[in-house]
mmCIF file of C-alpha atoms in Angstrom:
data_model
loop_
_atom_site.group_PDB
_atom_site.id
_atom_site.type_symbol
_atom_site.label_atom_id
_atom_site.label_comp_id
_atom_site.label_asym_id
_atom_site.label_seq_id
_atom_site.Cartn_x
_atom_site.Cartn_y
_atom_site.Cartn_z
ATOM 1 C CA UNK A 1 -20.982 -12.480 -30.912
ATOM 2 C CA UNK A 2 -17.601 -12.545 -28.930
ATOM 3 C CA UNK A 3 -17.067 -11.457 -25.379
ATOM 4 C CA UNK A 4 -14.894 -8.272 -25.849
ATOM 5 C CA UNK A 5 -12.583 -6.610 -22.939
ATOM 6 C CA UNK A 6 -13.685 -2.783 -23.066
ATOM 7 C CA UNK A 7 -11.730 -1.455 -19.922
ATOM 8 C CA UNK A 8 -9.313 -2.386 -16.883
ATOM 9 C CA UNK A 9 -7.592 -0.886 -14.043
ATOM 10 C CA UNK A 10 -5.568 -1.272 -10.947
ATOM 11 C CA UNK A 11 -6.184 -1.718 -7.636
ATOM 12 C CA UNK A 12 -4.274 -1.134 -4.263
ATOM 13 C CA UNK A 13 -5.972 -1.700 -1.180
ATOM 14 C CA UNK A 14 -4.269 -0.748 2.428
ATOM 15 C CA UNK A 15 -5.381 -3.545 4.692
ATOM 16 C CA UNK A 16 -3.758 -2.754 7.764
ATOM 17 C CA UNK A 17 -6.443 -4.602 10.010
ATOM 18 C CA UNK A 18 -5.396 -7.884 7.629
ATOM 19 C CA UNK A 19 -1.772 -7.026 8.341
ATOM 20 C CA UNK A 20 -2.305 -7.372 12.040
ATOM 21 C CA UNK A 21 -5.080 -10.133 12.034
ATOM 22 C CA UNK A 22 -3.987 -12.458 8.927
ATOM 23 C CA UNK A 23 -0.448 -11.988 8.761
ATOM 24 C CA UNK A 24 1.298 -15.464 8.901
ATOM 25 C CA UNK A 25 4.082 -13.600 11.081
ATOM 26 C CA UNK A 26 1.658 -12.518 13.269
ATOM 27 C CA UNK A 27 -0.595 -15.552 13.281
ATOM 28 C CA UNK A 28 1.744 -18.011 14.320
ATOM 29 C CA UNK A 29 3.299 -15.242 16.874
ATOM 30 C CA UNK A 30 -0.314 -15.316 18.461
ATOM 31 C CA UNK A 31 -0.256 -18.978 18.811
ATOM 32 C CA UNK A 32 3.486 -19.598 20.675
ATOM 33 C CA UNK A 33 3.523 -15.743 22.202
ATOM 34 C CA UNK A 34 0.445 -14.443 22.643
ATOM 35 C CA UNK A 35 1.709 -11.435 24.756
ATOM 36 C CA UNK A 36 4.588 -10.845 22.823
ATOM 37 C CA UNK A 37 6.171 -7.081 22.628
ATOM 38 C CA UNK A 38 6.151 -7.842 18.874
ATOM 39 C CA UNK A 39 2.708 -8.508 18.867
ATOM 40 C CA UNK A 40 2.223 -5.190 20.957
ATOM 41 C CA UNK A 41 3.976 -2.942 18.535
ATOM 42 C CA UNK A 42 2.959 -4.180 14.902
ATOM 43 C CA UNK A 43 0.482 -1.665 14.588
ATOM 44 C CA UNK A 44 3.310 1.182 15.261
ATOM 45 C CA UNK A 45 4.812 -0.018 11.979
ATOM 46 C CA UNK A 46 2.108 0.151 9.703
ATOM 47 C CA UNK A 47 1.678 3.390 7.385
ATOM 48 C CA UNK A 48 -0.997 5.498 7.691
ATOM 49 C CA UNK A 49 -3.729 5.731 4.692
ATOM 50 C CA UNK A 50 -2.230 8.949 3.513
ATOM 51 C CA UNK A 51 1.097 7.984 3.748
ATOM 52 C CA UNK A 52 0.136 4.649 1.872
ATOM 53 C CA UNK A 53 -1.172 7.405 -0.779
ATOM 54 C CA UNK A 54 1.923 9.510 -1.007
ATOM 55 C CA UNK A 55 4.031 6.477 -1.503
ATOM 56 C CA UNK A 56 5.804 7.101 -4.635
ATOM 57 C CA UNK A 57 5.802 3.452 -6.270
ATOM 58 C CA UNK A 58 2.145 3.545 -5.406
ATOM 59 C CA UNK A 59 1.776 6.586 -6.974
ATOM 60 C CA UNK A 60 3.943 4.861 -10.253
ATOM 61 C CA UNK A 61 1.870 1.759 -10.352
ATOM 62 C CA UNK A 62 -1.976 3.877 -10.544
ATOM 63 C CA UNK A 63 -0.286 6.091 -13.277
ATOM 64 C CA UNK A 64 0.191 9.387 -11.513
ATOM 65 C CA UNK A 65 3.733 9.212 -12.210
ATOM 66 C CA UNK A 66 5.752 8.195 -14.617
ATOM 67 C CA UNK A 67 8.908 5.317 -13.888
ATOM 68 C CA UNK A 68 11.571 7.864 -15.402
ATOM 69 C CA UNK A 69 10.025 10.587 -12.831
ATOM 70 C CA UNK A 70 10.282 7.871 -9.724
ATOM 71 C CA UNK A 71 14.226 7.055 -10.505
ATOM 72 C CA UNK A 72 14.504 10.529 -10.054
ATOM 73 C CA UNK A 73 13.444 10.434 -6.675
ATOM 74 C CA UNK A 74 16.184 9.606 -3.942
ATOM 75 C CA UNK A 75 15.812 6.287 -2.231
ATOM 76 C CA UNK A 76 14.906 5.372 0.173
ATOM 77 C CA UNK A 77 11.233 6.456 -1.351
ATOM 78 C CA UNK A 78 9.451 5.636 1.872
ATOM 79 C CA UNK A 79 11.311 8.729 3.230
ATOM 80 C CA UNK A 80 9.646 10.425 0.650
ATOM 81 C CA UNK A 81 6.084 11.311 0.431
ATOM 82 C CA UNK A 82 4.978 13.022 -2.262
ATOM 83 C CA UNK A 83 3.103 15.936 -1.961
ATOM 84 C CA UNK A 84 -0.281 16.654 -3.383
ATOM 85 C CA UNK A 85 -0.801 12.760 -3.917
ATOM 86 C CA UNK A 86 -3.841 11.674 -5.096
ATOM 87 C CA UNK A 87 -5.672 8.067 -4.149
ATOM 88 C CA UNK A 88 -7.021 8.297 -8.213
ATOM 89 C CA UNK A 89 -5.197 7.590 -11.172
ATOM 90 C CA UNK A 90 -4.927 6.898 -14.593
ATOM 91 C CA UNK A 91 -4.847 3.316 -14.445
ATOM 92 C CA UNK A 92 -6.851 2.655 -10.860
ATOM 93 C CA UNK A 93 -6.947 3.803 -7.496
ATOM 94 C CA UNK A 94 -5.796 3.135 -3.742
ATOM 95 C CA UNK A 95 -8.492 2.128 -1.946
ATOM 96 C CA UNK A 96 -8.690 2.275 1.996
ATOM 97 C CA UNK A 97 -9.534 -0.576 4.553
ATOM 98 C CA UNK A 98 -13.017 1.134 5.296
#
């Protein structure tokens, strides 16, 4: 008997917490400026789970839409959320931090 490979999928997670926490930017920012305004306004710049969601690459890499649909859509695509998005697709899913 062989071991056979019956199924696989993608995965995105959005890990803002490990953005803020982990990041080597931010890590070594901690350590020389621990009060830094940069510091203080990280979390400003990170997307939102939904917007994460309606991301159209995202949305291209789980299979809900197809690379000839997303050179349709006008850079820059982070501009651009897609409507009706869903966190499921047809080859994995966006997971949140929770």
């Amino acid at each position: 008997m062989y071991p056979v490979i019956k199924g696989a999928s993608y995965i995105l997670v959005n890990t803002p917490d490990m953005v803020i926490h982990n990041g080597t930017t931010q890590t070594l920012e901690r350590e020389t400026h621990p009060d830094s305004e940069y510091l203080k306004k990280v979390p400003q710049h990170l997307r939102k789970f939904e917007d994460v969601v309606a991301y159209a690459p995202n949305q291209t890499y789980i299979g809900n839409l197809d690379p000839e649909e997303l050179r349709k859509i006008e850079m820059p695509w982070y501009k651009k959320n897609l409507d009706k998005a869903s966190r499921w697709g047809r080859y994995g899913e966006i997971m949140p931090e929770d």
